[in-house]
Amino acid sequence: MAHFPHIKIQQEDFDLSTEIARLREGHADIGAVVSFVGTVRDINEGDDVAVLELEHYPGMTEKALEKIRLEAHERWALESSVIIHRIGKMYPTDQIVLVAVSSRHRENAFYASHFIMDYLKTNAPFWKKETLPNGEERWVDARLSDKDAEKRWK
Amino acid sequence: MAHFPHIKIQQEDFDLSTEIARLREGHADIGAVVSFVGTVRDINEGDDVAVLELEHYPGMTEKALEKIRLEAHERWALESSVIIHRIGKMYPTDQIVLVAVSSRHRENAFYASHFIMDYLKTNAPFWKKETLPNGEERWVDARLSDKDAEKRWK
Amino acid sequence: MMVNVLYFASFREMLGKADEQLPATHGDVQSLIAELATRGDNWKQALLDNQNLQIAVNHDVASRDTRIQAGDEVAFFPPVTGG
Amino acid sequence: MMVNVLYFASFREMLGKADEQLPATHGDVQSLIAELATRGDNWKQALLDNQNLQIAVNHDVASRDTRIQAGDEVAFFPPVTGG
């Protein structure tokens, strides 16, 4: 399988400052770094959420994310980028995903990070299962609004 | 002078993870955190830059930034936000500014952070002076593209 | 001369299976689905009657028309919900 | 019965002054500028002839038409370049 140094799928948490320092290393012409962190909300569709479990499709996930990342680099003048997505069990307020992009000028980093997140939401093979406080489990439904968000970039 | 807990003007550096943890504290319904970090580039207008010095207008700066921050909260459904801007002498790769915004859904945080940066660039009373490697000092010119960026949000 | 078939998330639970090897006798995804749908109502609902069925062949997004051959990996799953 | 006048960045260097107290005899910013411009060419260029002049009164963005009175703080500066 190909090596994707800018894509990480992992169970463990990540530290934002550490990842951003890594992203910026060796790029003294960076003027802007935009980062997105997705976190577990304690409520979804009106119900309290106790546990969120993330499943993915190993192999396809890395390929799909690298494709999205490279497309962002084709569309905008970027210096560097990284995508980290956690898998396994997570709890409210936990970090789930990091998308970070650096560029010389801010506009490119803002657009590219937003684009990567919108595409990740609809194209990367991850699935969320929620456990409610009473123990009931349910798969999270895909949102139509995520499909609309993706369409904006076409 | 009014107290602006979400606006900080300081000489010292900031740690991204620490500031984001502070931003998220007590908000378990946050699903998205977007942060922008502006950094000192080692080149500007084709010349190497050795030192960047940031001057500001104490009193007006805080008032202008708080006005921009509150306007972002009026325009988008946000959970919390913070603006940190450093002043004094900085060097290539140093962090200059942090804008971080949290919200339930990602779109609001992306738009609001971009908006705050675009308005900060043209409305907050900061001025940059560069020192070149030969010791020459020059004030950085305002960019027309920053005025255009602001207009997009009207 | 087999294809590897994978099922993810709610599909894995509904079909009671995460993966299986099947003979590579299907020219495209559509014909593989047609055969799987004969196994029972849950298979028919998940794969044949499902407008939201997502398909990947060899880790790339695919469709019912995508050709498959021996050694391919075919995956079926519901719309993704990461991020 | 004074106004406090401030000069920032390149203005401070060009005018050789960071701040000063002036009698509050000017009805608006325009008339204050007119008086300051009589001090010499650098003052005229920075304040009177400068299409990019930025003005603040009491920490709010202002214009040449803004009224001023005793106790006000008036600031002159070039376009901002933070961030």
Short mmCIF file of C-alpha atoms in Angstrom, two decimals, chain A residues 30-120:
data_model
loop_
_atom_site.label_atom_id
_atom_site.label_comp_id
_atom_site.label_asym_id
_atom_site.label_seq_id
_atom_site.Cartn_x
_atom_site.Cartn_y
_atom_site.Cartn_z
CA ILE A 30 4.03 30.23 5.35
CA GLY A 31 1.87 33.22 6.31
CA ALA A 32 -1.38 31.43 7.16
CA VAL A 33 -2.40 28.20 8.85
CA VAL A 34 -6.07 27.23 9.01
CA SER A 35 -7.06 24.22 11.04
CA PHE A 36 -10.38 22.50 11.56
CA VAL A 37 -11.02 20.26 14.55
CA GLY A 38 -14.21 18.20 14.63
CA THR A 39 -15.35 17.18 18.10
CA VAL A 40 -17.93 14.83 19.62
CA ARG A 41 -21.08 16.73 20.62
CA ASP A 42 -22.96 15.59 23.71
CA ILE A 43 -26.26 15.83 21.82
CA ASN A 44 -27.33 14.58 18.39
CA GLU A 45 -30.83 14.80 16.90
CA GLY A 46 -32.19 15.84 20.26
CA ASP A 47 -30.77 12.92 22.25
CA ASP A 48 -27.89 12.78 24.69
CA VAL A 49 -24.94 10.86 23.32
CA ALA A 50 -22.78 8.79 25.66
CA VAL A 51 -20.37 7.12 23.23
CA LEU A 52 -19.49 7.58 19.58
CA GLU A 53 -17.80 4.74 17.71
CA LEU A 54 -16.01 5.35 14.43
CA GLU A 55 -15.60 2.53 11.91
CA HIS A 56 -13.74 2.88 8.62
CA TYR A 57 -12.60 0.96 5.53
CA PRO A 58 -8.83 0.48 5.90
CA GLY A 59 -7.03 1.05 2.62
CA MET A 60 -9.85 2.90 0.92
CA THR A 61 -9.89 5.56 3.63
CA GLU A 62 -6.26 6.55 3.10
CA LYS A 63 -6.68 6.53 -0.67
CA ALA A 64 -9.86 8.64 -0.55
CA LEU A 65 -8.35 11.19 1.84
CA GLU A 66 -5.12 11.50 -0.14
CA LYS A 67 -7.15 12.10 -3.29
CA ILE A 68 -9.10 14.91 -1.58
CA ARG A 69 -5.90 16.41 -0.17
CA LEU A 70 -4.15 16.41 -3.56
CA GLU A 71 -7.18 17.95 -5.22
CA ALA A 72 -7.03 20.80 -2.69
CA HIS A 73 -3.36 21.32 -3.60
CA GLU A 74 -4.31 21.45 -7.27
CA ARG A 75 -7.06 24.00 -6.72
CA TRP A 76 -5.22 26.38 -4.38
CA ALA A 77 -1.61 27.49 -3.83
CA LEU A 78 -0.82 25.66 -0.59
CA GLU A 79 2.42 25.01 1.27
CA SER A 80 1.41 21.90 3.22
CA SER A 81 -1.58 20.02 4.59
CA VAL A 82 -2.46 17.19 6.92
CA ILE A 83 -5.56 15.12 7.68
CA ILE A 84 -5.88 13.10 10.88
CA HIS A 85 -9.00 11.05 11.57
CA ARG A 86 -9.52 9.03 14.71
CA ILE A 87 -11.30 5.66 14.79
CA GLY A 88 -12.75 3.55 17.60
CA LYS A 89 -14.63 4.72 20.70
CA MET A 90 -14.87 8.41 21.57
CA TYR A 91 -16.77 10.44 24.12
CA PRO A 92 -18.39 13.90 24.19
CA THR A 93 -15.85 16.74 23.72
CA ASP A 94 -13.24 14.32 22.29
CA GLN A 95 -11.45 15.36 19.12
CA ILE A 96 -12.45 13.28 16.06
CA VAL A 97 -10.73 14.86 13.08
CA LEU A 98 -8.09 17.44 12.20
CA VAL A 99 -7.68 19.12 8.83
CA ALA A 100 -4.89 21.67 8.71
CA VAL A 101 -3.62 23.62 5.72
CA SER A 102 -0.84 26.18 5.36
CA SER A 103 -0.31 28.73 2.61
CA ARG A 104 1.38 32.05 1.94
CA HIS A 105 -1.86 34.00 1.94
CA ARG A 106 -4.87 33.32 4.12
CA GLU A 107 -7.58 32.97 1.50
CA ASN A 108 -6.14 29.78 0.03
CA ALA A 109 -5.84 28.09 3.42
CA PHE A 110 -9.42 29.02 4.37
CA TYR A 111 -10.91 27.70 1.15
CA ALA A 112 -8.78 24.55 1.01
CA SER A 113 -9.51 23.45 4.58
CA HIS A 114 -13.24 24.02 4.10
CA PHE A 115 -13.14 22.09 0.81
CA ILE A 116 -11.27 19.15 2.36
CA MET A 117 -13.79 18.89 5.20
CA ASP A 118 -16.79 19.08 2.87
CA TYR A 119 -15.35 16.32 0.67
CA LEU A 120 -14.22 14.20 3.60
#
